[in-house]
Amino acid sequence: MNDLDQAVLYGTPTESQEAFLTRALELGMAFIEGSARGGKVLEYQSEDVMRQHLAQPLPRQGMSLDGLMAELETNVVRTSVAQSDLRYLAFPDTGNAVAGLGADILCTFLNQNLIAYDRSAPSGMFIEMELIQWLRELVGFSHLPIDTPNLTLADVGGLWTSGGNMSNHVAVLVALHAKFPQIKQHGLRSLRKKPVIILAKGIEHFSFSSAALSLGLGQDSLVWTQANSDYTTDPDALQQTIAELDDDCEPFMVVSVAGNCRTTGLDDISAMRRICDDNDLWLHVDACHGGNLLFSDKMRTRLSGIEHAQSVSLDPHKGLFVGYPCSYVLFKDPAALEFICRYPDKFRDPSCLDLGLIMPFYGSRGFHSLKLWALIKHLGVDGIGALVERRQALNDRLVRRLNKCGWFQLLNDGSFYRTAFVFYPQDVRRCVEAEGMHVTAADPIRALINKYTQIVSDQLYQSGEVVFDAFSLGDLDNRLNLGTADKYVAMAMAVGHPSIPVTKENAIFDTIDRIVAPVAQDMMQELFRLAPREACNAPVSSKGPAGW
């Protein structure tokens, strides 16, 4: 049998095929365990080195399965980032639920196409519909069992998508058409006023700007209102923003953020709902991060009012331990999806359950809902809720340690699993404020903080031993005592795991101490060039301000 005969699996695998697929599973397990990546979160390589390793001409001749596996192991697996590692604290997307992993493996082998029921994905279609009903029930929307007589597409009321970006796109699209049904036939040119979305500046997700661009609304269709100091939407400011809209603007959507992507601040959804009711506006809740709290009876109260939204986006691949891609957008009124149905006469036809008919932007797509369905079947709502609550306890403990270590200034209090901070050692801050430089030299101090936060972030990441997230963020609560107008290079800790052994937790903070202590010395020396050395009553500690 030649290599071409080995290329496709028809039935019983050959010895070579089975060895390759078995090795792929073993390699995946070794990646999760750590041995396939040298025991680090990642084996960091510069972009230039990565290019050198991966740059190859288009292959004219193939290689053996053994050679391909060696290539995968060396140039793909070894240099990938392990979000499942306990020291990975950049995103909560661990993707390591056993039920989800097993279902994902089966999803690939089954290769179902959820564009249609007949001849495409009979069991897959019903499983995804059932899962959507489960999610609707968790949110507080109406829901139907899939054995309901004469069930139709008009009863589904939700969609799988590849991520929060697309889920929010679909929500904007549906809300736009609900407000202006004439655009289905006549387009945006038929509107007398400019349709606008209202959302808080500084806590928004990029998907709304992206949707405004791709849906032809334009960037000036986003009207910004103010955020509170705790990185949530200010309801009073929202009310004022609506009242002060230009005459040529007509709002159609307000975005409430249930766990923003930088600090996971949770909006007052009920207050925003009342404002939307007063102004006849669609309320969309972006719960891509906060949606996991719905599984906990104790924590779901933080999302009070979500059941009254017109639409909700959820990202189970954020915070629910299942791998990419796994996102959903749900609509309180399932009939809202009728306008996007490719064949409107099929929308209420019980003989047609092809989900592809109510799926914008996608054609063929895989059976990705299987992993979340399997996780819920495995643990149940109560089991998942228990993991969410355990993670909250871990997050609270790690935030306390991060705050006490003395290297960083927290910018928020860590609502449920994400805390932003800058590198601003206590000794450096004491010198700055003793000399009044936070008033007289605020710009140079902000530049100093940005410079050394970036250095610390890069060094931790490149070490491969501890990984935090990095982005720009305003200090809305003025915790740096340098004003609220400017954005900073910020880092963030995201706790995705429900537990971390104490020994591993101590090792994380020992690594932070070892790596950042020399950087703190450099930062203090640079500060000395801006202010007299006498400003400090004591030298910066090489062991860290917390003394560990």
Coordinates of C-alpha atoms in Angstrom, one line a residue:
M1 CA 0.0 0.0 0.0
N2 CA 1.5 3.3 -1.0
D3 CA 1.3 6.7 0.8
L4 CA -1.7 7.8 -1.2
D5 CA -3.6 4.8 0.1
Q6 CA -2.6 5.8 3.6
A7 CA -3.9 9.4 3.1
V8 CA -7.6 8.7 3.6
L9 CA -9.3 6.7 6.4
Y10 CA -12.1 4.6 4.8
G11 CA -12.9 2.1 7.4
T12 CA -10.6 -0.1 9.6
P13 CA -7.4 1.9 9.9
T14 CA -4.1 0.5 8.8
E15 CA -1.4 0.1 11.3
S16 CA 0.3 3.3 10.1
Q17 CA -3.0 5.3 10.2
E18 CA -3.9 4.1 13.7
A19 CA -0.4 4.8 15.0
F20 CA -0.6 8.4 13.6
L21 CA -4.0 9.1 15.1
T22 CA -3.0 7.5 18.4
R23 CA 0.1 9.6 18.5
A24 CA -1.9 12.7 17.8
L25 CA -4.0 12.0 20.9
E26 CA -1.0 11.2 23.0
L27 CA 0.7 14.4 21.9
G28 CA -2.4 16.4 22.8
M29 CA -2.4 14.8 26.2
A30 CA 1.3 15.6 26.6
F31 CA 0.6 19.2 25.6
I32 CA -2.0 19.5 28.4
E33 CA 0.3 17.7 30.9
G34 CA 3.3 19.9 29.9
S35 CA 6.0 17.6 28.7
A36 CA 5.4 18.5 25.0
R37 CA 6.2 22.2 25.7
G38 CA 9.2 21.8 28.0
G39 CA 7.2 22.2 31.2
K40 CA 6.5 25.9 30.5
V41 CA 3.3 27.7 29.6
L42 CA 5.0 28.2 26.2
E43 CA 8.5 27.8 24.8
Y44 CA 8.8 31.4 23.7
Q45 CA 10.5 32.2 20.4
S46 CA 10.8 35.5 18.6
E47 CA 8.8 36.2 15.5
D48 CA 12.0 36.0 13.4
V49 CA 12.9 32.6 14.8
M50 CA 9.3 31.3 14.2
R51 CA 9.4 32.5 10.6
Q52 CA 12.7 30.7 10.1
H53 CA 11.4 27.5 11.5
L54 CA 8.1 27.6 9.6
A55 CA 8.9 29.3 6.3
Q56 CA 8.9 26.6 3.6
P57 CA 8.1 26.6 -0.1
L58 CA 4.9 25.0 -1.3
P59 CA 5.5 21.3 -1.0
R60 CA 5.4 19.5 -4.3
Q61 CA 6.2 16.1 -2.7
G62 CA 4.6 15.0 0.5
M63 CA 6.1 13.3 3.6
S64 CA 5.3 10.2 5.5
L65 CA 2.9 10.2 8.4
D66 CA 5.8 9.8 10.8
G67 CA 7.6 12.8 9.3
L68 CA 4.4 14.8 9.5
M69 CA 4.0 13.9 13.1
A70 CA 7.6 15.0 13.9
E71 CA 6.8 18.3 12.1
L72 CA 3.7 18.8 14.2
E73 CA 5.4 18.0 17.4
T74 CA 8.4 20.3 16.8
N75 CA 7.0 23.3 15.0
V76 CA 3.4 23.4 16.1
V77 CA 2.8 21.8 19.5
R78 CA 6.0 22.7 21.2
T79 CA 5.6 26.4 20.5
S80 CA 1.9 26.8 21.2
V81 CA 0.5 28.6 24.2
A82 CA -1.1 26.3 26.8
Q83 CA -4.1 28.2 28.1
S84 CA -4.9 25.1 30.1
D85 CA -1.7 25.6 32.2
L86 CA -2.2 26.7 35.8
R87 CA 0.3 29.5 35.3
Y88 CA -1.5 30.9 32.3
L89 CA -3.3 33.9 33.7
A90 CA -4.0 36.0 30.5
F91 CA -7.5 34.6 29.6
P92 CA -10.0 32.3 31.3
D93 CA -10.3 30.1 28.2
T94 CA -8.8 26.9 29.6
G95 CA -10.6 24.6 27.2
N96 CA -9.7 21.5 29.3
A97 CA -13.0 20.1 30.4
V98 CA -12.7 16.3 29.9
A99 CA -16.2 16.0 28.5
G100 CA -15.6 18.8 26.1
L101 CA -12.3 17.4 24.9
G102 CA -13.8 14.0 24.3
A103 CA -16.8 15.5 22.5
D104 CA -14.5 17.7 20.4
I105 CA -12.5 14.6 19.2
L106 CA -15.8 13.0 18.2
C107 CA -17.0 16.1 16.5
T108 CA -14.0 15.9 14.2
F109 CA -14.5 12.3 13.4
L110 CA -18.3 12.7 12.9
N111 CA -17.8 15.7 10.6
Q112 CA -21.5 16.7 10.7
N113 CA -22.6 19.7 8.7
L114 CA -25.2 21.7 10.8
I115 CA -26.5 23.6 7.8
A116 CA -29.3 21.1 7.4
Y117 CA -31.1 18.2 9.1
D118 CA -31.7 15.7 6.3
R119 CA -28.6 14.2 4.8
S120 CA -26.4 16.5 6.9
A121 CA -26.8 16.3 10.7
P122 CA -29.9 14.7 12.1
S123 CA -28.8 14.1 15.7
G124 CA -26.6 17.2 15.6
M125 CA -29.5 19.5 14.7
F126 CA -31.6 18.3 17.6
I127 CA -28.7 18.4 20.1
E128 CA -27.9 22.0 19.1
M129 CA -31.6 23.0 19.3
E130 CA -31.8 21.4 22.8
L131 CA -28.7 23.1 23.9
I132 CA -30.0 26.5 22.8
Q133 CA -33.2 25.8 24.8
W134 CA -31.1 24.9 27.9
L135 CA -29.2 28.2 27.5
R136 CA -32.5 30.1 27.1
E137 CA -33.8 28.6 30.3
L138 CA -30.6 29.6 32.1
V139 CA -30.9 33.2 30.9
G140 CA -34.6 33.3 31.9
F141 CA -36.1 33.3 28.4
S142 CA -39.0 31.1 27.3
H143 CA -37.9 27.7 26.2
L144 CA -39.4 24.5 24.7
P145 CA -38.4 20.9 24.9
I146 CA -37.3 19.5 21.5
D147 CA -40.1 16.9 21.6
T148 CA -42.7 19.7 21.5
P149 CA -45.2 18.9 18.7
N150 CA -44.9 20.9 15.5
L151 CA -41.6 22.5 16.6
T152 CA -40.4 25.0 14.0
L153 CA -37.5 27.3 13.4
A154 CA -39.6 30.1 14.8
D155 CA -39.3 28.4 18.2
V156 CA -35.5 28.1 18.3
G157 CA -34.6 31.7 19.3
G158 CA -30.8 31.4 19.2
L159 CA -27.7 30.6 17.2
W160 CA -24.3 29.1 17.6
T161 CA -21.5 31.3 16.4
S162 CA -17.7 31.1 16.3
G163 CA -17.2 33.8 19.0
G164 CA -18.5 36.8 20.8
N165 CA -17.5 39.0 17.9
M166 CA -19.9 37.2 15.6
S167 CA -22.6 36.8 18.3
N168 CA -22.6 40.6 18.8
H169 CA -22.6 41.1 15.0
V170 CA -25.8 39.0 14.7
A171 CA -27.4 40.8 17.7
V172 CA -26.8 44.2 16.0
L173 CA -28.1 42.9 12.7
V174 CA -31.3 41.6 14.2
A175 CA -31.9 44.7 16.4
L176 CA -31.3 46.9 13.3
H177 CA -33.9 45.1 11.3
A178 CA -36.4 44.9 14.2
K179 CA -36.3 48.7 14.4
F180 CA -36.2 49.4 10.7
P181 CA -37.8 46.5 8.9
Q182 CA -37.8 48.4 5.6
I183 CA -34.1 48.0 5.2
K184 CA -34.5 44.4 4.2
Q185 CA -36.0 45.5 0.9
H186 CA -34.7 49.0 0.5
G187 CA -31.4 49.1 2.5
L188 CA -30.0 51.8 4.8
R189 CA -30.6 54.5 2.2
S190 CA -34.3 54.2 2.9
L191 CA -33.9 55.6 6.5
R192 CA -34.6 59.3 7.2
K193 CA -32.3 59.4 10.3
K194 CA -28.9 57.8 11.1
P195 CA -29.4 54.6 13.2
V196 CA -27.1 54.6 16.2
I197 CA -26.0 52.2 19.0
I198 CA -25.3 53.6 22.5
L199 CA -22.6 52.1 24.6
A200 CA -20.1 53.1 27.3
K201 CA -16.7 54.2 26.2
G202 CA -13.7 52.4 27.7
I203 CA -15.5 49.1 28.5
E204 CA -16.8 48.2 25.1
H205 CA -15.9 45.2 23.1
F206 CA -14.3 45.8 19.6
S207 CA -17.1 43.8 18.0
F208 CA -19.6 46.7 18.0
S209 CA -17.2 48.9 16.1
S210 CA -16.5 46.0 13.8
A211 CA -20.2 45.4 13.3
A212 CA -20.8 49.1 12.5
L213 CA -18.1 48.8 9.8
S214 CA -19.1 45.5 8.3
L215 CA -22.9 46.2 8.4
G216 CA -22.5 49.5 6.6
L217 CA -23.6 51.7 9.6
G218 CA -20.3 53.6 9.8
Q219 CA -18.2 54.3 12.9
D220 CA -20.2 57.4 13.7
S221 CA -23.2 55.2 14.4
L222 CA -21.6 54.4 17.7
V223 CA -22.7 57.0 20.3
W224 CA -20.6 56.9 23.5
T225 CA -21.8 57.3 27.0
Q226 CA -19.8 57.4 30.2
A227 CA -18.5 54.5 32.3
N228 CA -18.4 54.5 36.1
S229 CA -15.2 54.3 38.0
D230 CA -15.8 50.6 38.5
Y231 CA -15.7 50.0 34.7
T232 CA -19.5 49.7 34.3
T233 CA -22.0 51.7 32.3
D234 CA -23.3 54.8 34.2
P235 CA -27.2 54.6 33.9
D236 CA -27.6 58.3 34.7
A237 CA -25.1 59.2 31.9
L238 CA -26.9 56.8 29.6
Q239 CA -30.2 58.6 30.2
Q240 CA -28.6 61.9 29.5
T241 CA -26.9 60.7 26.4
I242 CA -30.2 59.5 25.0
A243 CA -31.8 62.8 25.8
E244 CA -29.1 64.8 24.1
L245 CA -28.9 62.9 20.9
D246 CA -28.7 65.0 17.7
D247 CA -32.0 65.3 15.8
D248 CA -30.6 63.4 12.9
C249 CA -29.9 60.3 15.0
E250 CA -32.3 57.5 15.8
P251 CA -31.0 55.0 18.4
F252 CA -32.0 51.3 17.9
M253 CA -29.8 49.5 20.5
V254 CA -28.2 50.0 23.9
V255 CA -25.4 47.7 24.9
S256 CA -25.2 46.5 28.5
V257 CA -21.9 44.7 29.4
A258 CA -22.2 41.8 31.8
G259 CA -18.5 41.3 32.3
N260 CA -16.4 43.5 30.1
C261 CA -13.3 42.0 28.5
R262 CA -10.7 44.0 30.5
T263 CA -12.0 44.1 34.1
T264 CA -15.2 42.0 34.0
G265 CA -17.3 44.8 35.5
L266 CA -21.0 43.9 35.6
D267 CA -23.5 46.6 34.5
D268 CA -26.7 47.3 36.3
I269 CA -28.9 45.5 33.7
S270 CA -32.2 46.3 35.4
A271 CA -31.5 50.0 35.5
M272 CA -30.5 50.0 31.8
R273 CA -33.7 48.0 31.0
R274 CA -35.9 50.7 32.6
I275 CA -34.1 53.4 30.5
C276 CA -34.6 51.3 27.4
D277 CA -38.3 50.8 28.2
D278 CA -38.7 54.5 28.6
N279 CA -37.2 55.2 25.2
D280 CA -38.4 52.1 23.3
L281 CA -34.9 50.8 22.7
W282 CA -33.5 47.3 22.2
L283 CA -31.3 46.2 25.1
H284 CA -28.5 43.8 24.2
V285 CA -26.5 42.2 27.0
D286 CA -23.0 41.3 26.1
A287 CA -22.5 38.4 28.6
C288 CA -19.7 36.7 26.8
H289 CA -17.7 36.8 30.0
G290 CA -20.4 37.0 32.7
G291 CA -22.7 34.4 31.2
N292 CA -20.9 31.6 33.1
L293 CA -22.3 33.0 36.3
L294 CA -25.7 31.9 35.2
F295 CA -24.8 28.3 36.2
S296 CA -24.4 29.3 39.9
D297 CA -27.5 30.0 42.0
K298 CA -25.3 32.1 44.3
M299 CA -23.7 34.2 41.6
R300 CA -26.4 34.6 39.0
T301 CA -27.9 37.3 41.1
R302 CA -25.1 39.6 39.8
L303 CA -26.9 39.3 36.4
S304 CA -30.3 40.3 37.7
G305 CA -32.4 41.7 34.8
I306 CA -30.7 39.8 32.0
E307 CA -34.0 37.9 31.5
H308 CA -35.5 41.2 30.3
A309 CA -33.0 41.9 27.6
Q310 CA -34.0 41.5 23.9
S311 CA -30.8 39.7 23.1
V312 CA -27.9 38.1 25.0
S313 CA -24.5 36.9 23.8
L314 CA -22.7 34.1 25.6
D315 CA -19.2 32.7 25.1
P316 CA -18.9 29.3 26.8
H317 CA -15.3 29.0 25.5
K318 CA -14.7 31.9 28.0
G319 CA -14.9 30.6 31.5
L320 CA -16.8 27.4 30.9
F321 CA -13.8 25.1 30.3
V322 CA -14.7 24.1 26.7
G323 CA -12.5 24.8 23.7
Y324 CA -12.9 27.1 20.7
P325 CA -15.2 27.8 18.9
C326 CA -18.2 28.0 21.2
S327 CA -20.5 31.1 21.3
Y328 CA -24.2 31.7 21.2
V329 CA -26.6 34.6 20.7
L330 CA -30.1 34.3 22.1
F331 CA -33.2 36.4 21.4
K332 CA -36.0 36.9 23.9
D333 CA -38.5 36.8 21.0
P334 CA -37.6 33.8 18.8
A335 CA -39.6 35.4 16.0
A336 CA -37.0 38.1 15.7
L337 CA -34.9 35.7 13.5
E338 CA -37.6 35.5 10.8
F339 CA -36.2 38.3 8.7
I340 CA -32.9 36.5 8.3
C341 CA -34.5 33.2 7.3
R342 CA -33.3 32.4 3.8
Y343 CA -36.7 30.9 2.9
P344 CA -39.3 32.8 5.0
D345 CA -42.0 30.3 4.2
K346 CA -39.9 27.6 6.0
F347 CA -39.7 29.6 9.3
R348 CA -42.9 28.2 10.7
D349 CA -43.0 25.0 8.8
P350 CA -42.6 22.0 11.2
S351 CA -41.3 19.8 8.4
C352 CA -38.2 22.0 8.1
L353 CA -35.6 22.2 11.0
D354 CA -32.6 23.3 9.0
L355 CA -30.7 25.7 11.3
G356 CA -28.7 26.9 8.4
L357 CA -31.7 28.8 7.1
I358 CA -31.6 31.2 10.1
M359 CA -27.8 31.4 10.3
P360 CA -26.4 34.6 8.8
F361 CA -22.7 34.9 7.7
Y362 CA -22.2 31.1 7.7
G363 CA -22.9 28.3 5.3
S364 CA -21.5 24.9 6.2
R365 CA -20.3 24.5 9.8
G366 CA -19.3 21.8 12.2
F367 CA -20.9 20.2 15.2
H368 CA -19.2 22.4 17.7
S369 CA -22.2 22.5 20.1
L370 CA -21.5 18.9 21.0
K371 CA -18.8 19.8 23.5
L372 CA -21.0 22.2 25.6
W373 CA -23.9 19.8 25.4
A374 CA -21.6 17.0 26.7
L375 CA -20.2 19.2 29.5
I376 CA -23.7 20.0 30.8
K377 CA -24.7 16.3 30.5
H378 CA -21.6 15.3 32.4
L379 CA -21.7 17.8 35.3
G380 CA -25.2 19.3 35.2
V381 CA -25.9 22.9 36.0
D382 CA -25.1 22.3 39.7
G383 CA -21.7 20.8 39.0
I384 CA -20.7 23.6 36.6
G385 CA -22.0 26.1 39.1
A386 CA -19.8 24.5 41.8
L387 CA -16.7 24.9 39.6
V388 CA -17.6 28.6 38.9
E389 CA -17.9 29.2 42.6
R390 CA -14.6 27.5 43.4
R391 CA -13.0 29.6 40.7
Q392 CA -14.4 32.7 42.4
A393 CA -12.8 31.8 45.7
L394 CA -9.5 31.2 44.0
N395 CA -9.7 34.5 42.1
D396 CA -10.4 36.3 45.4
R397 CA -7.4 34.8 47.0
L398 CA -5.0 35.5 44.0
V399 CA -6.3 39.1 43.8
R400 CA -5.4 39.6 47.5
R401 CA -1.9 38.2 47.0
L402 CA -1.4 40.3 43.9
N403 CA -2.5 43.4 45.8
K404 CA -0.3 42.6 48.8
C405 CA 2.9 41.7 47.0
G406 CA 3.6 45.4 46.5
W407 CA 4.8 45.4 42.9
F408 CA 1.5 46.4 41.3
Q409 CA -1.3 48.9 41.5
L410 CA -4.7 47.3 40.9
L411 CA -7.0 49.2 38.6
N412 CA -10.1 47.3 39.6
D413 CA -11.2 44.9 42.4
G414 CA -11.6 41.8 40.2
S415 CA -15.4 41.3 39.8
F416 CA -15.3 37.6 39.2
Y417 CA -12.2 36.4 37.3
R418 CA -10.3 39.3 35.8
T419 CA -8.2 42.0 37.4
A420 CA -6.2 44.8 35.7
F421 CA -3.1 46.4 37.1
V422 CA 0.1 48.3 36.3
F423 CA 3.6 47.9 37.5
Y424 CA 4.0 50.6 40.1
P425 CA 6.0 49.3 43.1
Q426 CA 5.2 50.8 46.5
D427 CA 8.7 52.2 47.0
V428 CA 8.5 54.0 43.6
R429 CA 5.1 55.4 44.3
R430 CA 6.1 56.6 47.8
C431 CA 9.0 58.5 46.2
V432 CA 6.8 60.0 43.5
E433 CA 4.2 61.3 46.0
A434 CA 6.7 62.4 48.6
E435 CA 8.1 64.8 46.0
G436 CA 4.7 65.8 44.7
M437 CA 5.7 64.5 41.2
H438 CA 2.2 63.0 40.7
V439 CA 1.2 66.7 40.4
T440 CA 4.3 68.5 39.0
A441 CA 5.5 65.7 36.6
A442 CA 2.4 63.6 36.0
D443 CA 3.2 63.0 32.3
P444 CA 6.8 61.7 32.9
I445 CA 5.5 59.5 35.7
R446 CA 2.7 58.1 33.5
A447 CA 5.4 57.4 30.8
L448 CA 7.6 55.7 33.4
I449 CA 4.7 53.4 34.5
N450 CA 3.9 52.5 30.9
K451 CA 7.5 51.8 30.1
Y452 CA 8.1 49.4 33.0
T453 CA 4.7 47.8 32.9
Q454 CA 5.5 46.8 29.3
I455 CA 8.9 45.5 30.3
V456 CA 7.5 43.4 33.1
S457 CA 4.7 42.1 30.8
D458 CA 7.2 41.1 28.1
Q459 CA 9.7 39.5 30.5
L460 CA 7.1 37.4 32.2
Y461 CA 5.6 36.2 28.9
Q462 CA 9.0 35.5 27.3
S463 CA 10.1 33.5 30.3
G464 CA 7.2 31.1 29.6
E465 CA 6.7 30.7 33.3
V466 CA 3.9 33.1 34.1
V467 CA 1.6 34.7 31.5
F468 CA -0.6 37.7 32.1
D469 CA -2.7 39.6 29.5
A470 CA -1.7 43.1 28.3
F471 CA -3.7 45.9 26.8
S472 CA -4.4 49.7 27.2
L473 CA -6.8 50.8 29.9
G474 CA -7.8 54.1 31.5
D475 CA -7.5 54.5 35.3
L476 CA -11.2 55.4 35.7
D477 CA -11.0 55.3 39.5
N478 CA -7.8 57.4 39.7
R479 CA -6.0 54.7 41.7
L480 CA -2.7 55.9 40.5
N481 CA -3.5 59.5 41.6
L482 CA -2.5 60.7 38.2
G483 CA -5.9 61.6 36.8
T484 CA -8.4 59.7 34.7
A485 CA -7.9 61.2 31.3
D486 CA -5.1 59.0 30.0
K487 CA -4.8 55.3 29.1
Y488 CA -2.0 53.1 30.5
V489 CA -0.2 50.0 29.3
A490 CA -2.0 47.6 31.7
M491 CA -1.6 43.9 32.5
A492 CA -4.4 41.7 33.7
M493 CA -4.8 38.5 35.6
A494 CA -7.6 36.2 34.4
V495 CA -8.3 33.2 36.6
G496 CA -9.7 30.4 34.4
H497 CA -9.2 27.4 36.6
P498 CA -11.4 26.4 39.5
S499 CA -8.4 25.5 41.7
I500 CA -4.6 25.8 41.8
P501 CA -2.5 23.8 44.3
V502 CA -0.9 26.0 47.0
T503 CA 2.5 24.9 45.9
K504 CA 1.9 26.0 42.4
E505 CA 0.3 29.2 43.5
N506 CA 3.4 30.0 45.6
A507 CA 5.7 29.1 42.7
I508 CA 3.7 31.6 40.5
F509 CA 4.4 34.5 42.9
D510 CA 8.0 33.4 43.5
T511 CA 8.5 33.6 39.8
I512 CA 7.0 37.1 39.6
D513 CA 9.2 38.2 42.5
R514 CA 12.3 36.9 40.8
I515 CA 11.6 38.4 37.4
V516 CA 10.3 41.8 38.4
A517 CA 12.7 42.7 41.3
P518 CA 15.5 43.7 38.9
V519 CA 13.0 45.7 36.9
A520 CA 11.9 47.6 40.0
Q521 CA 15.6 48.5 40.6
D522 CA 15.9 49.9 37.1
M523 CA 12.6 51.8 37.5
M524 CA 13.8 53.4 40.7
Q525 CA 17.1 54.4 39.1
E526 CA 15.2 56.1 36.3
L527 CA 13.0 57.9 38.8
F528 CA 16.2 59.2 40.6
R529 CA 17.0 61.0 37.3
L530 CA 13.7 62.8 37.6
A531 CA 13.8 63.5 41.3
P532 CA 16.4 63.8 44.1
R533 CA 17.5 60.5 45.7
E534 CA 16.6 62.1 49.1
A535 CA 13.0 61.7 48.1
C536 CA 13.3 58.1 49.2
N537 CA 13.6 57.2 52.8
A538 CA 14.7 53.6 52.0
P539 CA 16.0 51.7 49.0
V540 CA 13.7 49.5 46.9
S541 CA 13.7 46.0 48.3
S542 CA 15.2 43.3 46.1
K543 CA 12.9 40.7 47.7
G544 CA 9.7 42.6 47.0
P545 CA 7.7 45.0 49.2
A546 CA 5.7 42.1 50.7
G547 CA 8.9 40.5 51.9
W548 CA 8.4 37.0 50.4

